[in-house]
Every structure is written in C-alpha cells, then in structure tokens.
Coordinates of C-alpha atoms and ligand atoms in Angstrom, one line a residue:
E1 CA -90.5 28.4 4.1
E2 CA -87.8 27.2 6.2
P3 CA -83.9 28.6 5.7
A4 CA -81.2 26.9 4.5
K5 CA -79.2 24.7 6.5
Q6 CA -76.0 25.6 7.7
M7 CA -74.9 22.4 9.2
P8 CA -73.7 22.6 13.1
Y9 CA -72.1 19.5 12.7
N10 CA -71.6 19.6 8.6
D11 CA -74.2 15.7 10.0
G12 CA -73.2 13.4 7.1
I13 CA -70.4 15.6 5.3
N14 CA -66.5 14.8 6.4
I15 CA -64.6 17.5 4.1
I16 CA -61.5 18.2 5.8
P17 CA -60.9 20.8 6.6
T18 CA -64.1 22.6 6.8
P19 CA -65.2 25.1 4.2
V20 CA -66.0 28.5 4.7
S21 CA -69.8 28.3 4.1
L22 CA -71.5 24.5 3.4
V23 CA -75.4 24.1 3.0
Q24 CA -76.9 20.9 2.1
N25 CA -80.0 20.7 0.0
E26 CA -82.0 17.9 -0.9
G27 CA -80.9 14.8 -2.7
S28 CA -77.2 13.9 -4.4
Y29 CA -75.8 13.5 -7.6
K30 CA -74.8 10.6 -9.3
L31 CA -71.5 10.0 -11.6
N32 CA -72.3 7.1 -14.2
K33 CA -69.9 5.2 -16.5
N34 CA -69.9 8.7 -18.9
T35 CA -70.2 11.4 -16.8
Q36 CA -68.1 14.2 -18.4
I37 CA -66.4 16.6 -17.0
Y38 CA -66.5 20.5 -18.7
A39 CA -63.4 22.9 -18.6
S40 CA -64.1 26.7 -19.4
T41 CA -59.8 27.0 -20.0
P42 CA -56.4 24.9 -20.8
E43 CA -55.7 25.1 -17.2
A44 CA -58.2 24.5 -16.1
K45 CA -58.1 21.1 -18.5
T46 CA -55.2 20.1 -16.6
V47 CA -57.0 20.1 -13.2
A48 CA -60.3 18.0 -14.8
A49 CA -58.2 15.9 -16.3
F50 CA -55.6 15.1 -12.9
F51 CA -59.8 14.1 -11.3
A52 CA -60.9 12.4 -14.1
A53 CA -57.6 9.8 -14.2
K54 CA -58.2 9.3 -10.0
M55 CA -62.2 8.9 -10.6
N56 CA -61.5 6.3 -13.7
T57 CA -58.9 4.2 -11.2
A58 CA -61.8 4.1 -8.6
T59 CA -64.9 3.6 -10.5
G60 CA -63.9 2.0 -13.3
Y61 CA -65.5 4.5 -15.4
Q62 CA -65.1 6.2 -18.1
V63 CA -65.3 10.1 -17.6
A64 CA -63.7 12.6 -19.5
V65 CA -63.1 15.9 -20.5
S66 CA -64.6 18.4 -22.3
D67 CA -64.5 21.4 -24.3
K68 CA -68.2 21.9 -24.3
E69 CA -70.5 22.4 -22.3
V70 CA -72.1 19.2 -21.2
S71 CA -75.4 18.3 -19.0
N72 CA -75.9 16.3 -15.8
G73 CA -71.4 16.3 -16.0
I74 CA -68.8 18.4 -13.5
S75 CA -68.6 21.9 -14.9
L76 CA -65.3 23.6 -13.7
I77 CA -65.0 27.4 -14.4
I78 CA -63.0 29.9 -14.5
D79 CA -64.6 33.4 -12.9
E80 CA -62.2 36.4 -12.2
N81 CA -64.6 37.6 -10.3
L82 CA -65.7 35.4 -8.6
D83 CA -66.3 37.0 -4.4
V84 CA -62.9 34.2 -2.8
N85 CA -59.7 34.2 -3.4
D86 CA -57.2 33.0 -5.2
E87 CA -57.6 30.2 -3.5
G88 CA -61.1 29.8 -3.2
Y89 CA -63.6 28.8 -4.7
T90 CA -67.8 27.6 -4.8
L91 CA -68.9 24.4 -5.0
D92 CA -72.7 23.7 -6.4
V93 CA -74.0 20.5 -6.1
T94 CA -77.4 19.5 -7.3
T95 CA -79.5 16.1 -8.8
E96 CA -78.6 17.0 -12.3
N97 CA -74.9 18.7 -12.3
T98 CA -71.8 19.9 -10.2
N99 CA -70.7 23.2 -11.2
I100 CA -66.8 24.7 -9.3
K101 CA -66.1 28.0 -9.5
A102 CA -62.3 30.1 -8.9
K103 CA -60.2 32.2 -10.0
T104 CA -56.9 30.9 -10.6
P105 CA -56.6 27.0 -11.3
Q106 CA -55.5 25.6 -8.0
G107 CA -59.0 27.1 -7.3
L108 CA -60.4 24.5 -9.0
F109 CA -58.8 21.8 -7.7
Y110 CA -59.4 22.5 -4.4
G111 CA -63.0 22.5 -5.5
M112 CA -62.5 19.2 -6.7
Q113 CA -61.0 17.5 -3.9
S114 CA -64.2 18.6 -1.8
F115 CA -66.5 17.4 -4.2
M116 CA -63.6 14.5 -4.0
Q117 CA -64.5 14.3 -0.2
L118 CA -68.1 13.8 -1.0
L119 CA -67.8 11.0 -3.0
P120 CA -68.2 7.7 -0.8
A121 CA -64.5 7.7 0.9
E122 CA -63.4 4.2 -1.5
I123 CA -63.1 6.6 -4.3
E124 CA -59.1 7.3 -2.8
S125 CA -58.8 3.2 -4.3
P126 CA -56.1 2.2 -5.9
S127 CA -57.7 -0.4 -8.1
V128 CA -61.5 -0.5 -9.3
V129 CA -64.1 -1.1 -6.0
K130 CA -67.6 -2.7 -7.0
G131 CA -70.7 -2.1 -5.7
I132 CA -70.2 1.4 -4.2
A133 CA -73.2 4.4 -5.8
W134 CA -71.1 7.1 -6.4
T135 CA -72.9 9.5 -5.2
A136 CA -71.7 13.3 -2.7
P137 CA -74.9 15.3 -1.5
A138 CA -76.4 17.6 -2.8
V139 CA -74.6 21.6 -1.6
T140 CA -73.5 25.1 -1.7
I141 CA -70.1 26.0 -0.5
K142 CA -67.9 29.1 -0.8
D143 CA -65.1 27.9 0.3
E144 CA -61.1 30.2 0.8
P145 CA -58.0 29.6 3.0
R146 CA -57.3 31.0 6.4
F147 CA -53.7 31.0 5.6
G148 CA -51.5 31.3 2.1
Y149 CA -49.4 29.2 3.5
R150 CA -50.3 25.7 4.9
G151 CA -47.2 23.5 5.6
I152 CA -45.8 20.5 6.5
M153 CA -41.4 19.9 6.8
L154 CA -39.9 16.8 6.4
D155 CA -36.5 15.9 7.4
P156 CA -34.6 13.3 5.0
C157 CA -31.6 13.7 7.0
R158 CA -31.6 11.6 10.0
H159 CA -33.8 8.8 7.7
F160 CA -33.5 9.2 4.2
I161 CA -37.4 9.4 2.0
P162 CA -36.8 7.4 -1.3
V163 CA -38.5 9.9 -3.9
E164 CA -41.6 7.3 -4.6
N165 CA -42.4 8.0 -0.4
I166 CA -42.5 11.8 -0.8
K167 CA -44.5 11.1 -4.0
K168 CA -46.8 9.6 -1.3
Q169 CA -47.1 11.8 0.9
L170 CA -48.0 14.8 -1.8
D171 CA -50.8 12.8 -3.7
V172 CA -52.2 12.8 -0.2
L173 CA -51.4 16.7 1.9
A174 CA -53.1 17.3 -1.9
L175 CA -56.3 15.9 -0.4
F176 CA -56.3 18.2 2.4
K177 CA -55.6 21.8 0.6
I178 CA -51.7 21.4 2.2
N179 CA -49.4 23.7 0.1
R180 CA -46.5 23.5 1.0
M181 CA -43.9 21.1 1.9
H182 CA -40.7 22.4 2.9
W183 CA -37.3 20.2 2.2
H184 CA -35.0 20.3 5.1
L185 CA -32.2 19.0 2.2
T186 CA -28.6 19.6 5.2
D187 CA -28.5 18.3 8.4
D188 CA -25.2 17.4 11.0
Q189 CA -26.6 13.4 9.8
G190 CA -26.6 13.7 6.1
W191 CA -26.3 16.6 3.1
R192 CA -29.3 15.2 0.6
I193 CA -28.9 17.6 -2.6
E194 CA -26.5 16.5 -5.4
I195 CA -24.5 19.4 -5.9
K196 CA -22.5 19.5 -9.1
K197 CA -19.6 21.9 -9.0
Y198 CA -19.1 19.7 -5.1
P199 CA -19.8 16.3 -4.9
K200 CA -18.4 15.5 -2.0
L201 CA -21.0 17.3 -0.6
T202 CA -22.7 13.3 -1.2
E203 CA -20.0 11.3 -2.2
I204 CA -18.6 12.1 1.5
G205 CA -21.5 13.4 3.3
S206 CA -24.2 11.8 2.5
K207 CA -23.1 9.0 4.2
R208 CA -22.3 8.0 8.0
I209 CA -22.0 4.8 9.8
D210 CA -24.5 4.4 11.9
G211 CA -24.5 1.6 15.4
E212 CA -22.6 -1.3 14.9
G213 CA -21.0 -0.4 11.5
T214 CA -23.5 0.2 8.6
E215 CA -23.3 2.6 6.5
Y216 CA -26.6 4.5 6.2
S217 CA -26.8 7.5 3.1
G218 CA -29.2 8.4 0.7
F219 CA -29.2 11.5 -1.8
Y220 CA -31.2 13.5 -4.3
T221 CA -30.9 14.2 -8.0
Q222 CA -30.7 17.4 -9.8
D223 CA -33.3 15.6 -11.5
E224 CA -35.2 14.1 -9.2
I225 CA -35.6 17.1 -7.5
K226 CA -36.3 18.8 -10.6
D227 CA -39.6 15.5 -10.9
I228 CA -41.0 16.1 -7.1
V229 CA -41.1 20.1 -7.4
K230 CA -42.8 19.2 -10.4
Y231 CA -44.9 16.4 -8.7
A232 CA -46.0 18.8 -6.1
A233 CA -46.3 21.3 -8.7
D234 CA -49.4 19.6 -10.1
R235 CA -50.6 19.0 -6.7
F236 CA -50.6 22.8 -6.2
I237 CA -48.0 22.0 -4.2
T238 CA -44.6 24.8 -3.2
V239 CA -41.7 22.7 -2.1
V240 CA -39.3 25.2 0.0
P241 CA -36.5 24.0 0.0
E242 CA -33.7 24.3 3.3
I243 CA -30.1 24.6 2.8
E244 CA -28.6 25.2 6.8
I245 CA -26.5 28.3 7.5
P246 CA -24.3 28.1 9.6
G247 CA -25.2 25.6 12.3
H248 CA -26.6 22.3 11.9
E249 CA -23.0 21.7 9.2
L250 CA -21.0 18.7 10.2
A251 CA -21.8 16.6 6.7
A252 CA -21.1 20.4 4.8
I253 CA -17.7 19.7 6.9
S254 CA -16.8 16.6 6.6
A255 CA -16.9 17.1 3.1
Y256 CA -15.3 20.0 2.9
P257 CA -13.0 20.8 6.2
E258 CA -12.0 24.3 5.2
L259 CA -15.2 25.1 5.1
S260 CA -15.1 25.6 9.4
C261 CA -13.1 27.8 11.5
K262 CA -10.4 24.8 12.5
S263 CA -11.3 23.0 9.4
E264 CA -11.3 19.7 11.8
S265 CA -11.3 16.1 9.7
I266 CA -14.9 14.9 10.9
T267 CA -17.8 13.1 10.0
P268 CA -21.3 13.4 9.7
R269 CA -23.1 13.5 12.6
V270 CA -24.3 9.7 14.2
I271 CA -26.2 11.0 17.0
W272 CA -28.7 13.9 17.3
G273 CA -27.6 17.3 19.1
V274 CA -26.2 20.2 18.5
E275 CA -22.3 20.5 18.0
D276 CA -20.4 23.5 17.9
V277 CA -18.6 23.0 14.5
V278 CA -19.8 25.5 12.3
L279 CA -18.7 27.3 8.8
C280 CA -16.0 30.3 9.1
A281 CA -17.9 33.5 9.0
G282 CA -14.4 34.4 8.5
K283 CA -13.2 32.9 5.5
E284 CA -14.5 34.5 2.6
E285 CA -13.9 31.0 0.6
T286 CA -17.2 30.3 3.0
F287 CA -19.4 32.9 0.7
E288 CA -18.2 31.9 -2.1
F289 CA -19.0 27.8 -1.3
L290 CA -22.4 29.3 0.0
E291 CA -23.1 31.5 -3.6
N292 CA -22.0 28.6 -5.7
V293 CA -24.8 26.3 -3.6
I294 CA -27.4 28.5 -4.2
S295 CA -27.3 29.1 -7.3
E296 CA -27.3 25.5 -8.4
V297 CA -30.1 24.6 -5.7
V298 CA -32.2 28.4 -6.5
P299 CA -33.0 27.4 -10.4
L300 CA -34.9 23.7 -9.4
F301 CA -37.8 25.8 -6.6
P302 CA -39.7 28.2 -8.3
G303 CA -41.4 29.0 -5.4
E304 CA -40.5 32.5 -3.5
Y305 CA -38.7 31.0 -0.1
F306 CA -36.1 30.6 0.2
H307 CA -34.6 28.0 3.7
I308 CA -31.2 29.0 4.7
G309 CA -31.6 28.1 8.5
G310 CA -30.0 29.7 11.3
D311 CA -31.2 27.6 14.2
E312 CA -29.2 26.3 16.6
C313 CA -25.6 28.0 15.7
P314 CA -23.1 27.5 19.1
K315 CA -21.2 30.4 19.4
D316 CA -18.2 29.5 21.0
S317 CA -16.0 28.6 18.0
W318 CA -16.8 31.9 16.7
K319 CA -15.2 33.8 19.4
N320 CA -12.1 31.3 19.5
C321 CA -11.7 32.2 15.6
P322 CA -9.0 35.0 15.1
L323 CA -10.6 35.3 11.4
C324 CA -14.2 35.5 12.8
Q325 CA -12.7 38.0 15.6
K326 CA -11.4 40.1 12.7
R327 CA -14.7 40.1 10.6
I328 CA -15.6 41.8 13.7
K329 CA -13.6 43.6 14.0
E330 CA -13.6 44.9 10.3
E331 CA -17.2 45.2 10.2
G332 CA -17.9 46.7 13.5
L333 CA -19.8 44.0 15.0
K334 CA -20.1 45.3 18.5
G335 CA -21.3 43.1 21.6
D336 CA -24.3 45.5 23.2
A337 CA -26.7 44.9 26.0
K338 CA -28.7 43.3 23.5
H339 CA -26.4 41.3 21.4
S340 CA -23.0 39.6 22.1
A341 CA -20.8 40.3 18.6
E342 CA -20.6 36.5 17.7
E343 CA -24.6 37.0 17.1
K344 CA -24.0 39.8 15.7
L345 CA -21.6 38.3 13.5
Q346 CA -24.3 35.5 13.1
S347 CA -26.7 38.5 11.9
Y348 CA -24.2 39.8 9.1
F349 CA -24.2 36.2 7.7
V350 CA -27.4 35.9 7.4
Q351 CA -28.0 39.2 5.6
R352 CA -24.7 38.0 3.2
M353 CA -27.4 35.3 2.5
E354 CA -30.4 37.9 1.9
K355 CA -27.7 40.0 -0.6
V356 CA -27.6 36.6 -2.2
L357 CA -30.9 35.0 -2.6
A358 CA -31.7 38.7 -3.5
K359 CA -30.5 38.9 -6.7
H360 CA -32.1 35.5 -7.8
G361 CA -34.9 36.7 -6.7
K362 CA -35.9 35.3 -4.0
K363 CA -37.3 36.3 -0.3
I364 CA -35.0 33.9 3.2
I365 CA -36.9 33.2 5.5
G366 CA -35.3 31.2 8.7
W367 CA -35.1 29.5 11.6
D368 CA -36.5 32.3 15.3
E369 CA -32.5 32.3 15.3
I370 CA -31.7 34.6 12.7
L371 CA -34.0 38.1 15.2
Q372 CA -30.5 37.3 17.5
G373 CA -27.7 40.4 16.1
G374 CA -30.3 41.9 14.3
L375 CA -33.1 40.8 12.0
A376 CA -32.5 40.9 8.0
P377 CA -34.2 44.0 6.6
T378 CA -36.8 41.3 4.7
A379 CA -36.6 38.0 6.2
A380 CA -39.6 36.0 7.2
V381 CA -39.4 34.5 10.5
M382 CA -40.5 30.9 11.1
S383 CA -40.9 31.4 14.6
W384 CA -40.0 26.6 16.6
R385 CA -38.7 27.6 19.9
G386 CA -42.5 28.7 20.7
E387 CA -44.1 32.2 19.6
E388 CA -41.9 34.6 20.6
G389 CA -40.0 34.8 17.7
G390 CA -43.3 35.4 15.7
I391 CA -44.4 37.8 17.4
D392 CA -41.7 39.7 17.7
A393 CA -40.9 39.5 13.6
A394 CA -45.0 40.3 13.1
S395 CA -44.1 43.6 15.6
M396 CA -41.2 44.6 13.8
D397 CA -44.1 44.2 10.1
H398 CA -41.7 40.2 8.5
E399 CA -43.4 37.5 7.5
V400 CA -44.2 35.3 9.6
I401 CA -44.6 30.7 9.8
M402 CA -46.6 29.7 12.8
T403 CA -44.4 26.4 13.9
P404 CA -44.5 26.1 17.5
G405 CA -43.0 23.1 19.7
S406 CA -44.6 24.1 22.7
N407 CA -48.3 23.9 20.1
G408 CA -48.6 20.9 19.2
M409 CA -47.0 21.3 15.4
Y410 CA -43.7 19.5 16.2
I411 CA -45.7 16.4 15.8
D412 CA -41.4 14.1 16.2
Q413 CA -43.4 14.3 19.5
F414 CA -45.2 11.3 20.9
Q415 CA -49.0 11.7 20.4
G416 CA -50.5 8.5 22.9
D417 CA -49.4 7.0 26.2
S418 CA -45.3 7.1 25.7
K419 CA -45.5 3.8 27.1
I420 CA -47.1 1.7 23.8
E421 CA -46.6 4.2 21.8
P422 CA -42.7 3.9 19.2
V423 CA -39.6 5.7 20.6
S424 CA -39.9 9.8 19.4
I425 CA -37.9 12.4 20.8
G426 CA -40.0 12.5 23.6
G427 CA -42.7 15.7 24.3
Y428 CA -46.7 14.9 23.9
D429 CA -48.6 16.8 21.7
P430 CA -52.0 14.2 20.9
L431 CA -54.4 15.3 18.0
S432 CA -56.3 17.7 20.2
K433 CA -53.4 19.9 20.8
V434 CA -52.1 20.6 17.2
Y435 CA -56.2 21.0 16.3
S436 CA -56.2 23.2 20.1
Y437 CA -53.6 25.8 18.4
N438 CA -54.4 28.8 17.0
P439 CA -51.5 30.9 15.1
T440 CA -52.6 34.1 15.6
P441 CA -51.4 35.0 18.9
D442 CA -54.2 37.9 20.5
T443 CA -51.3 40.4 21.3
L444 CA -50.6 40.5 17.3
V445 CA -54.9 40.7 17.3
A446 CA -54.5 44.0 19.5
Q447 CA -51.6 45.8 17.8
G448 CA -53.1 44.6 14.0
K449 CA -50.0 42.9 12.7
D450 CA -51.9 39.5 12.6
K451 CA -52.0 40.4 8.8
F452 CA -48.2 39.5 9.1
I453 CA -49.2 35.5 9.9
K454 CA -48.5 34.2 6.9
G455 CA -49.4 30.6 7.6
V456 CA -48.6 27.6 10.0
Q457 CA -46.8 24.2 9.4
C458 CA -46.2 20.8 11.7
N459 CA -41.8 19.9 11.3
V460 CA -42.0 16.1 10.8
W461 CA -38.2 16.0 11.9
S462 CA -36.8 12.4 11.6
E463 CA -34.1 11.5 14.5
Y464 CA -36.5 8.4 15.6
M465 CA -38.1 8.0 12.5
Y466 CA -35.8 4.8 10.9
N467 CA -38.1 4.5 7.8
T468 CA -41.3 5.6 6.1
D469 CA -43.4 4.1 7.7
L470 CA -42.9 5.7 11.5
M471 CA -42.6 9.2 8.9
E472 CA -46.1 8.9 8.5
Y473 CA -47.5 7.1 11.9
R474 CA -45.9 10.0 13.2
I475 CA -47.8 12.8 10.6
Y476 CA -51.0 10.9 10.2
P477 CA -54.0 11.9 11.9
R478 CA -52.2 14.6 12.9
I479 CA -51.6 16.8 9.6
M480 CA -55.1 16.4 9.3
A481 CA -55.9 19.0 11.8
L482 CA -52.8 20.8 11.1
A483 CA -54.9 21.2 7.5
E484 CA -58.0 22.8 9.5
I485 CA -56.5 25.2 11.5
A486 CA -54.6 26.4 8.6
W487 CA -57.5 26.6 6.3
T488 CA -60.9 27.3 8.5
P489 CA -61.8 30.2 10.2
M490 CA -62.0 29.8 13.7
N491 CA -65.6 29.5 14.7
R492 CA -66.3 27.0 11.9
K493 CA -63.6 24.8 14.2
D494 CA -65.2 22.2 16.2
Y495 CA -62.8 19.6 17.3
K496 CA -65.8 17.3 18.3
D497 CA -67.2 17.2 14.4
F498 CA -63.3 17.0 13.1
E499 CA -63.2 13.9 15.4
R500 CA -66.0 12.2 13.3
R501 CA -64.5 13.1 9.7
I502 CA -61.9 12.2 10.6
D503 CA -63.0 8.0 10.8
N504 CA -63.6 9.0 7.0
A505 CA -60.8 10.1 5.8
Y506 CA -59.3 6.9 7.9
V507 CA -60.3 4.9 4.3
R508 CA -59.2 7.3 1.5
L509 CA -55.9 6.8 4.3
D510 CA -56.6 3.2 3.1
G511 CA -56.8 4.0 -0.6
H512 CA -52.6 5.4 -0.5
D513 CA -51.7 2.6 1.2
I514 CA -51.0 5.7 4.4
N515 CA -49.3 3.5 7.6
Y516 CA -52.1 6.1 10.5
H517 CA -51.6 6.1 13.8
I518 CA -54.7 4.2 15.8
P519 CA -56.1 5.7 19.3
Q520 CA -54.9 2.9 21.8
P521 CA -56.4 3.0 25.3
E522 CA -53.6 4.2 27.7
Q523 CA -52.5 1.7 29.5
P524 CA -52.1 1.7 33.6
N525 CA -49.3 3.7 35.2
G526 CA -46.2 1.6 35.3
S527 CA -47.9 -1.1 33.6
C528 CA -46.1 -1.4 30.4
N529 CA -42.9 -0.4 29.6
F530 CA -42.4 -1.7 26.6
V531 CA -40.6 0.4 24.5
A532 CA -40.5 -0.7 20.1
F533 CA -38.7 0.4 18.0
T534 CA -35.1 0.9 20.2
D535 CA -32.1 1.8 18.8
S536 CA -29.9 1.7 22.1
T537 CA -26.7 1.3 20.1
T538 CA -26.8 4.7 17.8
L539 CA -28.6 6.7 20.7
E540 CA -27.5 9.4 22.6
F541 CA -30.3 12.3 24.0
Ligands
NAG601 C1 -34.6 21.0 16.8 C2 -33.8 21.4 16.0 C3 -33.5 20.0 15.3 C4 -34.6 19.1 15.6 C5 -35.9 19.3 16.7 C6 -36.0 18.3 17.0 C7 -35.3 22.8 15.0 C8 -35.3 24.3 14.1 N1 -34.6 22.8 14.9 O1 -33.9 21.4 18.0 O2 -32.2 20.3 14.6 O3 -34.5 17.4 14.6 O4 -35.4 20.4 17.3 O5 -37.3 18.2 17.7 O6 -35.9 22.6 15.1

C-alpha cells in the first residue's frame, strides 16, 4: 500500500498559513442545508455558533449548533490531552463528517478557520451565493503555531481609522490566525483615546489643522474601545494598547503644556517627523498624569502587555531643563561610556512606568530605544530598528517581538514600483521580502536564546494612508505573508506555493470588500513619473 501523501505544494489546498502537517485523502465532505455542528462545551458552542452564522450567510443553509453528537455533521471537541499547544488543533475531514479537536476554544476556532479555507472561497461572501457545491477535500491536519504573538500594528493617529473599519480588519485578520492587534493610540499628530480625567487630550489633542485650514480629527470613546476589544476577543485577537512616552508627545502637550519641560504653547503636529517637545522627566506632575491615564486605560484592555512606546525621544530639552538635570543628580544617573545621563533618565522614566503597570498586573513592552540607559528589569522589547535591539534583549532573557523595518515588517513602505504606486513613506517591501523574513536570528539560535522571541509583527504607520482604502492597499496581501511566517514552521514555508494560494485568498478578501494590492507590471525606467494621491501641501519629509 502506498503511504499517504504529505502534500508538497498543498496541491489544490489553499490554507494560509500552511498547516504543520496535512495529508489529503480520497473524496470530499459536503455541507448541506441541515448540517449540524456538535460542540462539546459551552465555549465550544460559542465558536460553533460563530461559524454557523458565517456559513449560513454565504450558503443560505440553516446550519445549527447541537448539544448532541451528530452524524454527517461537524464536531468541535475540547480534548485537554491533545498533543498540540494551546492554539493548536487537529482537523479530520472525511466523506462522512468533520472532526475538530483542540485543547482550547481558540484552537477550535483555528480548526474551523482552516475548515472554512477548505471550502470554496465564496464562503466568505456577505450574502448568499447560489450554484456552488460547498465541499471540502478530505484531509487529516495536525497544526499549531510557531509563535504565540502574531501581530499587526495599526496607527489611527496620523490618519484615523473608524470603528467599523477596525472591525472589518479584525474579521479578515482572524481568517489568517493573526492574534494581536497593537493599537498605537497616541502620537504627535493626534491623541485618539478618551481619558475622562483629562478631557482636553481629545478636545484639543485629537484635532489638527491640515493643509489649507481644514480640521482633521477623530478619537475613540472608552465605550467604543470596549466594543472593539470585545469584537477582537470574539475572534481570539488580543488588543495591545500603546500610550507613547516620553517622546512623540505633541498632541498631549498641546492639551496640557505643563507636561513638557518648557510648558510651550503648541498644536498637534501637522507634518511628520520627530520634534524635541517631550514629557518633562523632572516634574512629578508628569508621572501623576501618566498614572491617572494608565489607571483609565488598563481596565479597557485585558491582555498581558501594555505598550509604552519609547521610540525617538530626542534628549536636548532634557539636557537644558533644570528640573530634569536636578532629577539626574538626585537619582545619581551619571553618564558613562555606554549611556549618557539623559539616556539613563529615559530608563528611569520607563522603570517608573514599569512599576505603575506592574501594580495593575501588566507587563510593559516598548520600542527598542528602551534599551538605552539600561533595560527595565521585566520589560519586553519590540525590535524595529533592525534586529539588534531584539537580539540584545533576548540575550539578556527579555521577551522580544520582532518587527524590523529592514526586514520587510514595515508595510507602510512601497510594495511595488514607486512610479506607479500611491505615494508612501518610501522603502521597498514586496510580498516576497515579507515572506522571507525569519524572526529568529541565527546568533540567538546558537546561544539557545531564540525562545525569547515571542513573535513577529507588521507595522502599518499611516502618515501616507489618507483613508482606509489606502491602508488596506498596504496591508493586503502582505499581512498574509506575516501570518505564514508567524505560524508555519520554516520547513513548510514555500513562496511559490504561497503565491498560488493567495489567488484563492483574494476571493475571500473580495467577500470582505478589501481594497488589496494587485501586482502591477513594472514600468520601464523613467517612462512614468506620476504619483497618485499626493498631498504636497501638508507633507514634508
Ligand atoms: C518611525 C517611527 C514612527 C513612524 C515610522 C514610519 C517607529 C517605532 N517610530 O520613524 O512613528 O511612523 O517610523 O515608518 O516606527
């Protein structure tokens, strides 16, 4: 007898990310209008109901959830002894029935997402599609993710993302088993989260005057945030909030000037880039303000990480500020060969935040500049200026999320010929580059420290994403490459096959009305110089 075939190119099977192990068997399973889903626990039932509703939307069937085991149906079974990790699952599709097992409801959710991807792509349609045989090929799958943190960072500060659009992204990200949405809620160009104790943060800090005098604004109320966090949780996505300190602070300081060293009167920033108007590290009021903000933000986000930013904080205002210098003296923050006194002041700042957040039961995570002046004892690092910060942190046994701009993780960059693409911040990150990134650098593997790499993320900075269509254009399809590098083991990755599977995924994206990028033929050099969507009146780079 011939051994069952491990599909080398998953021929005809389109699951993204590719499962750890997949064997295709003879025949297929067919949904019918009365298919039932059996769920072994109340939580499994919630997962079953979620997918029954989706299937019914596209098929027009009356798939229902049942408390009893059913024949010819789909079974969702919690099995605590299954030999996979907490997010893993097994999926057995036979000509008779479909069985999914997992240790957790999250594992069942991913098993069902894989099953959905075995069905025709029109299963993602928002309304009934007639004339389709809703069959899935018979397969045996055993699957679990390579990394526990599979993320995307969204930036509603530079350009706002309405609640409905965030939900749309969450729907689609969940298809590809992405499980973290890092939400960059404050920056120079806008403070985007309601803080009840400090109403001016949104009254003043969420508004800027763009271009020829038009007001640009937007923020999320705490109720809207709760709604999004719940919507994400229903799709097993944890939202990681980011409140930036001590730089990228113009919006907060325009609302409360006393927070900066010179208490200058400013407005939220209109152009992009970095300015030396930062939180004063000498005033106690700064820390009081942050503690109050944190105590309103923490209850909204149940996840383990709280992101405190930390990137791009110039040090001149601290150098020239008597209160900051007093603090440096009092705390004995002497400059040495490795770190300046002001870098140590930044580390002091971050460590105070670490203590405040620890009291709330949160772990801090920050951009790799938080290594300057000495890393806070329990901090996790998000490595964006290349991999060095992540390598340093992991070799000191700190958790790391890799998101290096140099390795394709900055998907605000061009993904095609800049002469025919909408204007972007620059760079060049085609799909193949995102796909080829491996988040565990060899040097860490050699030291046995790669286990501190907890995951990988793409960042969607929105300086040049004037609307959500442009944002989607940058996100898709590159985020599907991220999904695969975060989930699929190295030896199962295959770019050629990924490109094939993407065609099927585009139909799924169509079902969600996503404005994805389609590769364009490259233009001969110099023959085409127009750039679409420019807004040269407000941009300076
Ligand atoms: C960096 C900034 C960010 C900006 C982005 C554009 C980080 C951590 N910081 O300079 O504010 O939007 O690049 O690609 O990325």
